mmCIF file of C-alpha atoms in Angstrom:
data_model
loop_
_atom_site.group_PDB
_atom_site.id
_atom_site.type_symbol
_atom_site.label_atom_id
_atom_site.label_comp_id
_atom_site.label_asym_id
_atom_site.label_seq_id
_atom_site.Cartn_x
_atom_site.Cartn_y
_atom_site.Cartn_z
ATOM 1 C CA UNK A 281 -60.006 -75.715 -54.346
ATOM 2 C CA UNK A 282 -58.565 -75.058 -58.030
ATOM 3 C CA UNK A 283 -55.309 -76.894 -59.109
ATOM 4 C CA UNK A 284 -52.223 -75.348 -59.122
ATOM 5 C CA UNK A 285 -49.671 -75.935 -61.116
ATOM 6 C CA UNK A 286 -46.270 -75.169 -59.880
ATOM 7 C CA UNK A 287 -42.758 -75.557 -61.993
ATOM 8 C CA UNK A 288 -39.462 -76.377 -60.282
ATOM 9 C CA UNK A 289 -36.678 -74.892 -62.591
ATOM 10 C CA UNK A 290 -33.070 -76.064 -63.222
ATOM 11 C CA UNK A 291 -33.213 -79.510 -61.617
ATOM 12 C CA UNK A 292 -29.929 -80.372 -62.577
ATOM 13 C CA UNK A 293 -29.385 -83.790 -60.485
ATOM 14 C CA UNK A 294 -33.121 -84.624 -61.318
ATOM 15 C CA UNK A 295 -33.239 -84.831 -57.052
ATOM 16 C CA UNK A 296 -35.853 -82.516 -56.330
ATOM 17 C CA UNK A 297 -38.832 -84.964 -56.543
ATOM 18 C CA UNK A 298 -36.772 -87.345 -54.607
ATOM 19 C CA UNK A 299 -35.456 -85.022 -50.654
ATOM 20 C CA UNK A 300 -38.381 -83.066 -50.549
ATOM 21 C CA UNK A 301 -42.401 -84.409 -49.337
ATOM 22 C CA UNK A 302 -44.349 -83.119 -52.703
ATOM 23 C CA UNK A 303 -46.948 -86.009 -51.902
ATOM 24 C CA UNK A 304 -48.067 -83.858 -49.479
ATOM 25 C CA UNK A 305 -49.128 -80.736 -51.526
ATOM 26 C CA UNK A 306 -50.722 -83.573 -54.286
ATOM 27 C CA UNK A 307 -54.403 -82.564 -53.288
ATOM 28 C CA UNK A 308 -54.129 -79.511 -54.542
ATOM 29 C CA UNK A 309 -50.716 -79.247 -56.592
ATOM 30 C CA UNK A 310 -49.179 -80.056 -59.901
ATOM 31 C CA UNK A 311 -45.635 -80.207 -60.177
ATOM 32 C CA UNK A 312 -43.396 -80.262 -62.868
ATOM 33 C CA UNK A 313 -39.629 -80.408 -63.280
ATOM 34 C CA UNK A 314 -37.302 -78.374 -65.417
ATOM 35 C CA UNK A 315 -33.869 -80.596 -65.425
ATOM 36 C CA UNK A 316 -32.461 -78.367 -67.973
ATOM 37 C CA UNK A 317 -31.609 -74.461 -68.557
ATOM 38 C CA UNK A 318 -34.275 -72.405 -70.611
ATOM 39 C CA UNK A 319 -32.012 -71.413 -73.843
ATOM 40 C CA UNK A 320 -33.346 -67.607 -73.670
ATOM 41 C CA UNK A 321 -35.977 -65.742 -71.506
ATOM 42 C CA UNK A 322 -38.332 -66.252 -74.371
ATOM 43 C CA UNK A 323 -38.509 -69.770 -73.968
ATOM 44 C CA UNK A 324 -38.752 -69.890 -70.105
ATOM 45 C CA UNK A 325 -41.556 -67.072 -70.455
ATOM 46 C CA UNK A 326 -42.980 -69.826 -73.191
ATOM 47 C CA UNK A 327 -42.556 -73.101 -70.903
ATOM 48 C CA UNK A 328 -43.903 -71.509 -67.491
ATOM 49 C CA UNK A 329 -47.041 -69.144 -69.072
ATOM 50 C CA UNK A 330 -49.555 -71.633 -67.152
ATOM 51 C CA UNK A 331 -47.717 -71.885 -63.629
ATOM 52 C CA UNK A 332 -49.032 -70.334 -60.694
ATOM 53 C CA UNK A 333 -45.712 -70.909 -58.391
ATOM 54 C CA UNK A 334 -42.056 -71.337 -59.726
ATOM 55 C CA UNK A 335 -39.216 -72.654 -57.708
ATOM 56 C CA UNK A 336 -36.000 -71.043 -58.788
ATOM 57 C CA UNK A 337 -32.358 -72.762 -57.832
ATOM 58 C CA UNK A 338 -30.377 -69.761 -56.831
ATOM 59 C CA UNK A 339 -29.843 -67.273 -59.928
ATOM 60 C CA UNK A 340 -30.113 -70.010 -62.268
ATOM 61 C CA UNK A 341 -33.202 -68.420 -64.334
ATOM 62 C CA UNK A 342 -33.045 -65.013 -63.851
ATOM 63 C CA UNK A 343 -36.336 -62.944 -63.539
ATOM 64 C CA UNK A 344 -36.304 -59.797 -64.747
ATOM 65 C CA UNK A 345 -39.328 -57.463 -65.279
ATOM 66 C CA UNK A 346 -39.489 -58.620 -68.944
ATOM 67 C CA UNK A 347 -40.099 -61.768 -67.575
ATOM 68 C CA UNK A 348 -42.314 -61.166 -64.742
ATOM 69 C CA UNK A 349 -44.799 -59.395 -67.860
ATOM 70 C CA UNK A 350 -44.670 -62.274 -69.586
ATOM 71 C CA UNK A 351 -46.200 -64.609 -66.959
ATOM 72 C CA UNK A 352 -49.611 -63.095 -65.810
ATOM 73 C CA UNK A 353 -50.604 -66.126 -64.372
ATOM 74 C CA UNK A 354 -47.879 -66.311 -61.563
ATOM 75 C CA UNK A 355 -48.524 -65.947 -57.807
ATOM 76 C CA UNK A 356 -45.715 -67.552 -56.001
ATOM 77 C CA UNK A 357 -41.971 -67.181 -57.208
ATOM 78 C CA UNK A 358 -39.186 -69.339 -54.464
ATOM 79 C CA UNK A 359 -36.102 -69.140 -54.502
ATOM 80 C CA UNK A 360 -33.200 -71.470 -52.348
ATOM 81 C CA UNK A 361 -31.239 -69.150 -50.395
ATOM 82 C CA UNK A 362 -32.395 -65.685 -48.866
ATOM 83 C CA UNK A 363 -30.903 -63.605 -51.283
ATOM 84 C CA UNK A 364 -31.594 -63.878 -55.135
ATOM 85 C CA UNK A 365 -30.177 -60.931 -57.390
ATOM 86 C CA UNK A 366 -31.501 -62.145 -60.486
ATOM 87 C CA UNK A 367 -35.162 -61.364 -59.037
ATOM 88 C CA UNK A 368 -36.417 -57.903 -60.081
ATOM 89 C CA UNK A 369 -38.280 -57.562 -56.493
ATOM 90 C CA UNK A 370 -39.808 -54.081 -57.569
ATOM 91 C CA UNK A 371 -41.119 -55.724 -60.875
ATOM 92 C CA UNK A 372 -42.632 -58.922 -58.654
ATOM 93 C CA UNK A 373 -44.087 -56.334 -56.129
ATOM 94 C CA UNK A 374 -45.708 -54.656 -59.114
ATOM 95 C CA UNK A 375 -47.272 -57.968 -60.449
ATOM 96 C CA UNK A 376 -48.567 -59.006 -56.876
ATOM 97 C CA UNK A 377 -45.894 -61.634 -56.866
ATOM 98 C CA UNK A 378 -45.423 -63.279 -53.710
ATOM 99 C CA UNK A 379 -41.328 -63.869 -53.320
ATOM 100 C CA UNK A 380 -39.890 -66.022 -50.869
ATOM 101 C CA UNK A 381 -36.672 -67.907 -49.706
ATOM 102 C CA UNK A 382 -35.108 -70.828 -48.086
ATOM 103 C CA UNK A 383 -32.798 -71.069 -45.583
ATOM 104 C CA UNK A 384 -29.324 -73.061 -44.624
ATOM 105 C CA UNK A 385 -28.437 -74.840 -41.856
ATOM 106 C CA UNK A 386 -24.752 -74.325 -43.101
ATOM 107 C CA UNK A 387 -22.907 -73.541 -45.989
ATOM 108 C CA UNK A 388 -20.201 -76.166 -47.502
ATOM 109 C CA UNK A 389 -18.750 -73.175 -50.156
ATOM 110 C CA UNK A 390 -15.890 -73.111 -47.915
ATOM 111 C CA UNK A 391 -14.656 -76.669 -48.048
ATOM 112 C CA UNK A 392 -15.244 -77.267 -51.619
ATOM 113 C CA UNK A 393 -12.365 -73.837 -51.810
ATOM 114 C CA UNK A 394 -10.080 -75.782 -49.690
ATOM 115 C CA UNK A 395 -10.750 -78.435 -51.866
ATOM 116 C CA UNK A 396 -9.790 -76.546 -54.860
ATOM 117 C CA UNK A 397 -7.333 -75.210 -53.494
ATOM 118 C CA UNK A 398 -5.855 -78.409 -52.829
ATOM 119 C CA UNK A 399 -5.883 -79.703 -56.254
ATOM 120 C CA UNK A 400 -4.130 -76.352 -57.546
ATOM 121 C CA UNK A 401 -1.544 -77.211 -55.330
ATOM 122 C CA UNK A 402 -1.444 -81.483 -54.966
ATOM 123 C CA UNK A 403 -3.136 -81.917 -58.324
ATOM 124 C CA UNK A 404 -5.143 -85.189 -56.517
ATOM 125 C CA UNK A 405 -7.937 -85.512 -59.331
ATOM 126 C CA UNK A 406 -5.287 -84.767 -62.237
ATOM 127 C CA UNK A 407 -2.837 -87.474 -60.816
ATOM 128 C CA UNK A 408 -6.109 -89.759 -59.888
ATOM 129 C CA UNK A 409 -7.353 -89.384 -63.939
ATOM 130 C CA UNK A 410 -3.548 -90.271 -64.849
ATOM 131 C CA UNK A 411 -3.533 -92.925 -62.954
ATOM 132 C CA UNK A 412 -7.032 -94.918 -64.436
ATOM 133 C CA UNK A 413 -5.559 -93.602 -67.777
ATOM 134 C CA UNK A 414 -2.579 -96.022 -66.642
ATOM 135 C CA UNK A 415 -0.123 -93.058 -67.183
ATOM 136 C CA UNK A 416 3.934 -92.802 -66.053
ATOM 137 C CA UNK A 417 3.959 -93.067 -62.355
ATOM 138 C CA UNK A 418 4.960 -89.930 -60.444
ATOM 139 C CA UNK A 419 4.729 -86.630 -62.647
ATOM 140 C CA UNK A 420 3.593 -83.549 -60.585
ATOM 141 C CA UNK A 421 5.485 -82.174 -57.488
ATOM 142 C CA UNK A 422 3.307 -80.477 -55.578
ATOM 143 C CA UNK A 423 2.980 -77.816 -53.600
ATOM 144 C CA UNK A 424 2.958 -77.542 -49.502
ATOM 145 C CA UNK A 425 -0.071 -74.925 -48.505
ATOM 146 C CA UNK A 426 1.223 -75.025 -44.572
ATOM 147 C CA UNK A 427 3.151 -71.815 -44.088
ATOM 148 C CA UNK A 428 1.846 -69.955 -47.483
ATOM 149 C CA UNK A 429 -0.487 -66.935 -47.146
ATOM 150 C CA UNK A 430 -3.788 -66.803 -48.314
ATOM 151 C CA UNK A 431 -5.741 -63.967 -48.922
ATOM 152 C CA UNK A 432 -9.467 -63.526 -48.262
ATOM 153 C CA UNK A 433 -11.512 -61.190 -50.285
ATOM 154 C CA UNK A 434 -14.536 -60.506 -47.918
ATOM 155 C CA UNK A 435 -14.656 -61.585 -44.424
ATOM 156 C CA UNK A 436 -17.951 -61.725 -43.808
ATOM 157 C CA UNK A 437 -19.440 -65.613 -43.098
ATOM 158 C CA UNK A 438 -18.318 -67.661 -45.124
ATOM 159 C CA UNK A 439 -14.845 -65.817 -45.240
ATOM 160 C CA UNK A 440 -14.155 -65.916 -41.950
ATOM 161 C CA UNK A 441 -14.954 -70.101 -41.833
ATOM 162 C CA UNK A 442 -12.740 -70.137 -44.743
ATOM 163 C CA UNK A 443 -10.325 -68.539 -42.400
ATOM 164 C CA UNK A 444 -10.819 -71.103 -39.829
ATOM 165 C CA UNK A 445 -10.256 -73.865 -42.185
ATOM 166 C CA UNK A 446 -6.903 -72.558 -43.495
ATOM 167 C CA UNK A 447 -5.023 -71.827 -40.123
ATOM 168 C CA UNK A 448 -5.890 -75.544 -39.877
ATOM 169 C CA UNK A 449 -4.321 -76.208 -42.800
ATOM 170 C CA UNK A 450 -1.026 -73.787 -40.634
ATOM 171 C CA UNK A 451 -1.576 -71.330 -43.723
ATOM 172 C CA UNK A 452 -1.217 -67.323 -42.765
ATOM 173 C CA UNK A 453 -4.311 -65.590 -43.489
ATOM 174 C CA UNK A 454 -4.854 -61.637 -44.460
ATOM 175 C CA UNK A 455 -8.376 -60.237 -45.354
ATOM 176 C CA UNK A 456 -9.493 -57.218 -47.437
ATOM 177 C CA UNK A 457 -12.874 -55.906 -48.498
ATOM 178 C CA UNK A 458 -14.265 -52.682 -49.064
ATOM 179 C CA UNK A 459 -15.262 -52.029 -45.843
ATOM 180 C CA UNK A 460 -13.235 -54.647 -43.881
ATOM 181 C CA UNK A 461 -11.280 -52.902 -40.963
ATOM 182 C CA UNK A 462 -8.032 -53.579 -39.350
ATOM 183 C CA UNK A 463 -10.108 -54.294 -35.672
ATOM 184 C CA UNK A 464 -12.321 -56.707 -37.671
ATOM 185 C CA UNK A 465 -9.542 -58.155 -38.910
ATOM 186 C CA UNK A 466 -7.912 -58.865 -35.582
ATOM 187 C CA UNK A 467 -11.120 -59.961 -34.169
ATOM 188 C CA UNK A 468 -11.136 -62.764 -36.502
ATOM 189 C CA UNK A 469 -7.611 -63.641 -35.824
ATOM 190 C CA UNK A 470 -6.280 -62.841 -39.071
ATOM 191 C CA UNK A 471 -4.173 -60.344 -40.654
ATOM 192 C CA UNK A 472 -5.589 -56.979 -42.486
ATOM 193 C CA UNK A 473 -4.292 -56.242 -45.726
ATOM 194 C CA UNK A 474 -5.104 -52.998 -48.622
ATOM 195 C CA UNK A 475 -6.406 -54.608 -51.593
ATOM 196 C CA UNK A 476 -3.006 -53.896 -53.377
ATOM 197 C CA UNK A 477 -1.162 -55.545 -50.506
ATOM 198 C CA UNK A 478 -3.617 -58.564 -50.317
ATOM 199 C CA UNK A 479 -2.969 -59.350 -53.833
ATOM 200 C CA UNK A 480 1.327 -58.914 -53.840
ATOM 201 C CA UNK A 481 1.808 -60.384 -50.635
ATOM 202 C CA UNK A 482 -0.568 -63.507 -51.254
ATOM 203 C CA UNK A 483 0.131 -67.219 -52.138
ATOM 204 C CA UNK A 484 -3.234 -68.162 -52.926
ATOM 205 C CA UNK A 485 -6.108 -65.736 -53.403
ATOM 206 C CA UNK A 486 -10.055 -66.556 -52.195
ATOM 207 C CA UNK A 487 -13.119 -64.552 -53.016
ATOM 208 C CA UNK A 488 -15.561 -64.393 -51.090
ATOM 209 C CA UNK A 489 -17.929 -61.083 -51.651
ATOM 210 C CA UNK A 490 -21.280 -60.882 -52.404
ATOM 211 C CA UNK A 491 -22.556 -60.136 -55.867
ATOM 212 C CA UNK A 492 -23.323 -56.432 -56.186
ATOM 213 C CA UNK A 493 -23.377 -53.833 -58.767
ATOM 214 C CA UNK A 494 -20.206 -52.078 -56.659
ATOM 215 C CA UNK A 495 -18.539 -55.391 -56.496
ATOM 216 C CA UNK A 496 -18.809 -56.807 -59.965
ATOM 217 C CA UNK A 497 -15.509 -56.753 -61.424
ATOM 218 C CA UNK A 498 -13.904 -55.789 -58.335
ATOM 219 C CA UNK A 499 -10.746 -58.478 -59.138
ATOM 220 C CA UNK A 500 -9.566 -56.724 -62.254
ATOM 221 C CA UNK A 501 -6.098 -57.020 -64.658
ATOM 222 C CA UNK A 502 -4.221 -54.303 -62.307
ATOM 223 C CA UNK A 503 -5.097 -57.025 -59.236
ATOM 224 C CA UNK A 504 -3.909 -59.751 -61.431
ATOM 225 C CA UNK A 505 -1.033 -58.250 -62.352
ATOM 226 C CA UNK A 506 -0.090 -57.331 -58.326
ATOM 227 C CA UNK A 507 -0.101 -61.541 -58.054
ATOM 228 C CA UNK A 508 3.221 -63.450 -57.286
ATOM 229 C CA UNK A 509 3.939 -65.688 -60.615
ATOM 230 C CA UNK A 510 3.666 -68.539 -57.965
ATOM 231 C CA UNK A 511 0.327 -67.492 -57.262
ATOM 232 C CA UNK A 512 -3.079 -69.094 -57.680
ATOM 233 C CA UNK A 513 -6.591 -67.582 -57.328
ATOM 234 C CA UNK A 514 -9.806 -69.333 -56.156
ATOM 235 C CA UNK A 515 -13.454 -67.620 -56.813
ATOM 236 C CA UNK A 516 -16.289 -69.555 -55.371
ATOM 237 C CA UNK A 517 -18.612 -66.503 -54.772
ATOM 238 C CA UNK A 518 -20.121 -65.104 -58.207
ATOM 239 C CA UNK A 519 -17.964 -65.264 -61.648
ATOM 240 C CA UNK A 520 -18.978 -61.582 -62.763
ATOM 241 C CA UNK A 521 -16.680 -60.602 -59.287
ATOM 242 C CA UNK A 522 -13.740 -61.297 -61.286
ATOM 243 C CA UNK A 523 -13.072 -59.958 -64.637
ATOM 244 C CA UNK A 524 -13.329 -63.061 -66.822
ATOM 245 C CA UNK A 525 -10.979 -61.357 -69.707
ATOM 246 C CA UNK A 526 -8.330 -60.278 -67.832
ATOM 247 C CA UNK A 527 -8.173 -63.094 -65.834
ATOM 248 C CA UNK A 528 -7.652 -65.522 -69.094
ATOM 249 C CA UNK A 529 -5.427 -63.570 -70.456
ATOM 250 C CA UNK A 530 -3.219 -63.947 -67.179
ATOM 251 C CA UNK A 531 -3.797 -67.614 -67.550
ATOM 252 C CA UNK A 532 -3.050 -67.754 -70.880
ATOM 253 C CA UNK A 533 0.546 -65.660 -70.661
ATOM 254 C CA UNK A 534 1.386 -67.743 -67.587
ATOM 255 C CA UNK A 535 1.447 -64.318 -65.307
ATOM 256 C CA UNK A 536 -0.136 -66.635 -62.567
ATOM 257 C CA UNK A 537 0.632 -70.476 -61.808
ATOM 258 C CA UNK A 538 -3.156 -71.237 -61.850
ATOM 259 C CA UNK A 539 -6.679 -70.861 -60.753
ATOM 260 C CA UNK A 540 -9.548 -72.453 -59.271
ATOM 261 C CA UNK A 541 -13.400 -71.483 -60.453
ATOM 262 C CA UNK A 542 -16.491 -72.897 -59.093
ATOM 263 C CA UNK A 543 -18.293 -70.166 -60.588
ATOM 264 C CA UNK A 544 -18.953 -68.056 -64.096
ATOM 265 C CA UNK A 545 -20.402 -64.955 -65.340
ATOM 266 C CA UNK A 546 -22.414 -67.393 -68.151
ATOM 267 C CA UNK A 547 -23.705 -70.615 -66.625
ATOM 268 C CA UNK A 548 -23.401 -73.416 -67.440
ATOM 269 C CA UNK A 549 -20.035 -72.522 -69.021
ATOM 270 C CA UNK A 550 -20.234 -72.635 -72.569
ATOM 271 C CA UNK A 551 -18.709 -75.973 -74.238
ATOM 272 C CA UNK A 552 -16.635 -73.841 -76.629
ATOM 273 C CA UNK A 553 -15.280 -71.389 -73.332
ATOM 274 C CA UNK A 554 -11.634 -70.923 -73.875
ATOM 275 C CA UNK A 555 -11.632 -71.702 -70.141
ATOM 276 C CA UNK A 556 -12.196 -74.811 -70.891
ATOM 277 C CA UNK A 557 -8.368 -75.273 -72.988
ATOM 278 C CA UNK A 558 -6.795 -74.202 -69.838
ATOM 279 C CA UNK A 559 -4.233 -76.663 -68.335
ATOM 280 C CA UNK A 560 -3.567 -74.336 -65.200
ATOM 281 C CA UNK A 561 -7.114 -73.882 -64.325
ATOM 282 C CA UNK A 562 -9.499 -76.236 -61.976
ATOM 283 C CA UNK A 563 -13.082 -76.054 -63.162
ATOM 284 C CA UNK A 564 -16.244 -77.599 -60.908
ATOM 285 C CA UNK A 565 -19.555 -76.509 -62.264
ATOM 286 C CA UNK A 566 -21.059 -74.809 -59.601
ATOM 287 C CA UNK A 567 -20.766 -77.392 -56.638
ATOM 288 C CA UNK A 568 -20.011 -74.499 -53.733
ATOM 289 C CA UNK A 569 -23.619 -75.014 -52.464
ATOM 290 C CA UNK A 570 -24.749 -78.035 -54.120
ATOM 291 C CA UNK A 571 -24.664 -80.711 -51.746
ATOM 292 C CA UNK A 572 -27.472 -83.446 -51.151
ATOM 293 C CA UNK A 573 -27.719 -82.068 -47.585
ATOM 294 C CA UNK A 574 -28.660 -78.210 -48.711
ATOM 295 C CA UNK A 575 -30.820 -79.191 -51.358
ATOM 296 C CA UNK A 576 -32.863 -81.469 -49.197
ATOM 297 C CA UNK A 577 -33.084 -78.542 -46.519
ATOM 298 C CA UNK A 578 -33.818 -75.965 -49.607
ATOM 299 C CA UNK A 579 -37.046 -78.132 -51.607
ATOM 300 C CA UNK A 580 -38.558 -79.529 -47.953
ATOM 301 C CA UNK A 581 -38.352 -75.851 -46.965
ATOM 302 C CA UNK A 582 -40.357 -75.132 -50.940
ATOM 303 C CA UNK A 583 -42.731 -77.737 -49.907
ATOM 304 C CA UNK A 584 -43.251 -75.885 -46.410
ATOM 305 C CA UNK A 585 -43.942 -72.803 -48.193
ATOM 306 C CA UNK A 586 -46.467 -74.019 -50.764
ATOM 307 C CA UNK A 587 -48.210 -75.395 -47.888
ATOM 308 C CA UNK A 588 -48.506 -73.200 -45.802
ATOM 309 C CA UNK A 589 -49.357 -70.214 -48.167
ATOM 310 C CA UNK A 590 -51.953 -72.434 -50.126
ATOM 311 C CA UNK A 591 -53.814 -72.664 -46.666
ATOM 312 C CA UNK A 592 -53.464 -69.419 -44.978
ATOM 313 C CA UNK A 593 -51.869 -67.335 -47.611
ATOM 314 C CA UNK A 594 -48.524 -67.309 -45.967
ATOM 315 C CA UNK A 595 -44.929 -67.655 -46.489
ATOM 316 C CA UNK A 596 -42.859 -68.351 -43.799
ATOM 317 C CA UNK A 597 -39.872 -66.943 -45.422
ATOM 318 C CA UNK A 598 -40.733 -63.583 -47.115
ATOM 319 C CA UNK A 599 -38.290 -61.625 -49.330
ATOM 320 C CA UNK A 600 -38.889 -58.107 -48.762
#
């Protein structure tokens, strides 16, 4: 049997090699790790021109058609998750590209908001970094969540556990989307809001939509500007869901008290991002879905895949 070779992209913990059984593809496999973004789709077209199979980390690299022209030699594209919008599928159907996913055994987006949301209002890693800096004692008042409101944008999943997670917390919880409906709503056991009443009625603010062409920049300025001063919002779905501008500027002029991101519409965020000045905002780089415990599931599942369509031309997991 010829060699493969086969690239795994955007390693950023360097832990891919390390949860995953690559030993056992090593009879007829190559691998080679990517820890680091490509700069520019010229240099990932450059870097992977003599791989056969790519594993992608969510949208990470994205792979457009340009792309997909550039690599004639590719067979096998994976991807963690089920869903990846930054694949052109048409382009990879075109090219005889085989796609295919992972899955999840669970999703830990939702705690990492309640974390967030906890440090907006409790400031826990602020006051931990004053106190190793050996700083006054006793600075920041917090905030008690129990009896505030949050509102959900999107109610699907991983908004209703979210949901879950902040009755616990004794927080009242309303939900809008697009297509979200009151009986939904009361299924769920939570409140249903409009979008403008979600957004003025709200303590705390949590989006959870999927990326889409209809819902990129679906949290714009007039949303922002609906927000209690008191307010905070939380986005730990896709960055481009919010409108990045508007939402600094709010920052900036105070028009909120704060916000938490997890995610950006450039990533990683830019070291010179005037996000990154912000006193009043939270930043984690990407961390909704990053857990030892997914990725483990997400590269054994890679390894499962290369095996099994290396012998029998299969995938277990096909994107359509």
């Amino acid at each position: 049997m010829t060699r493969l070779r086969c690239a795994i992209l955007d390693d950023y913990f360097n832990i891919a090699l390390d949860v995953a059984d690559w030993p056992k593809l090593s009879d007829r496999i190559d691998v080679t790790v990517f820890s680091h973004p490509f700069t520019s789709e010229q240099a990932a077209a450059s870097a992977l021109a003599d791989f056969e199979i790519v594993c992608a980390m969510r949208e990470r690299t994205a792979f457009p058609k340009s792309l997909f022209d550039s690599l004639p030699k590719l067979k096998l594209l994976l991807t963690s998750g089920m869903r990846n919008a930054s694949i052109d599928m048409e382009a990879a159907k075109a090219k005889g590209v085989a796609i295919g996913g992972t899955q999840y055994s669970r999703d830990p987006t939702a705690p990492l908001t309640m974390g967030l949301i906890l440090e907006l209002t409790r400031g826990i890693g602020r006051e931990n970094a004053r106190m190793h800096a050996g700083e006054p004692w006793q600075t920041f008042a917090g905030v008690e969540i129990e009896g505030l409101t949050l509102g959900i944008v999107g109610l699907g999943k991983l908004g209703s556990k979210m949901a879950g997670i902040a009755k616990a917390f004794g927080m009242n919880v309303i939900a809008w989307s697009p297509n979200l409906t009151p009986e939904k709503c009361k299924a769920a056991g939570v409140g249903y809001a409009t979008k403008e009443e979600l957004f003025a009625k709200a303590d705390i603010v949590t989006i959870h939509v999927v990326l889409s062409e209809r819902s990129r920049g679906l949290v714009g300025a007039a949303d922002l500007a609906r927000m209690k001063p008191t307010a905070f919002l939380v986005n730990t779905a896709r960055g481009p869901i919010v409108d990045e501008q508007a939402l600094l500027e709010a920052l900036q002029q105070r028009k909120i008290a704060g916000a938490g991101l997890d995610v950006f519409s450039v990533e990683p965020l830019p070291v010179d991002h005037p996000f990154r000045k912000l006193d009043n905002l939270v930043l984690t780089p990407h961390l909704g879905y990053a857990t030892e415990d997914g990725l483990r599931i997400h590269y054994g599942q890679m390894v499962e895949a290369i095996d099994a369509w290396t012998r029998a031309g299969e995938l277990p997991r096909k994107l359509a």
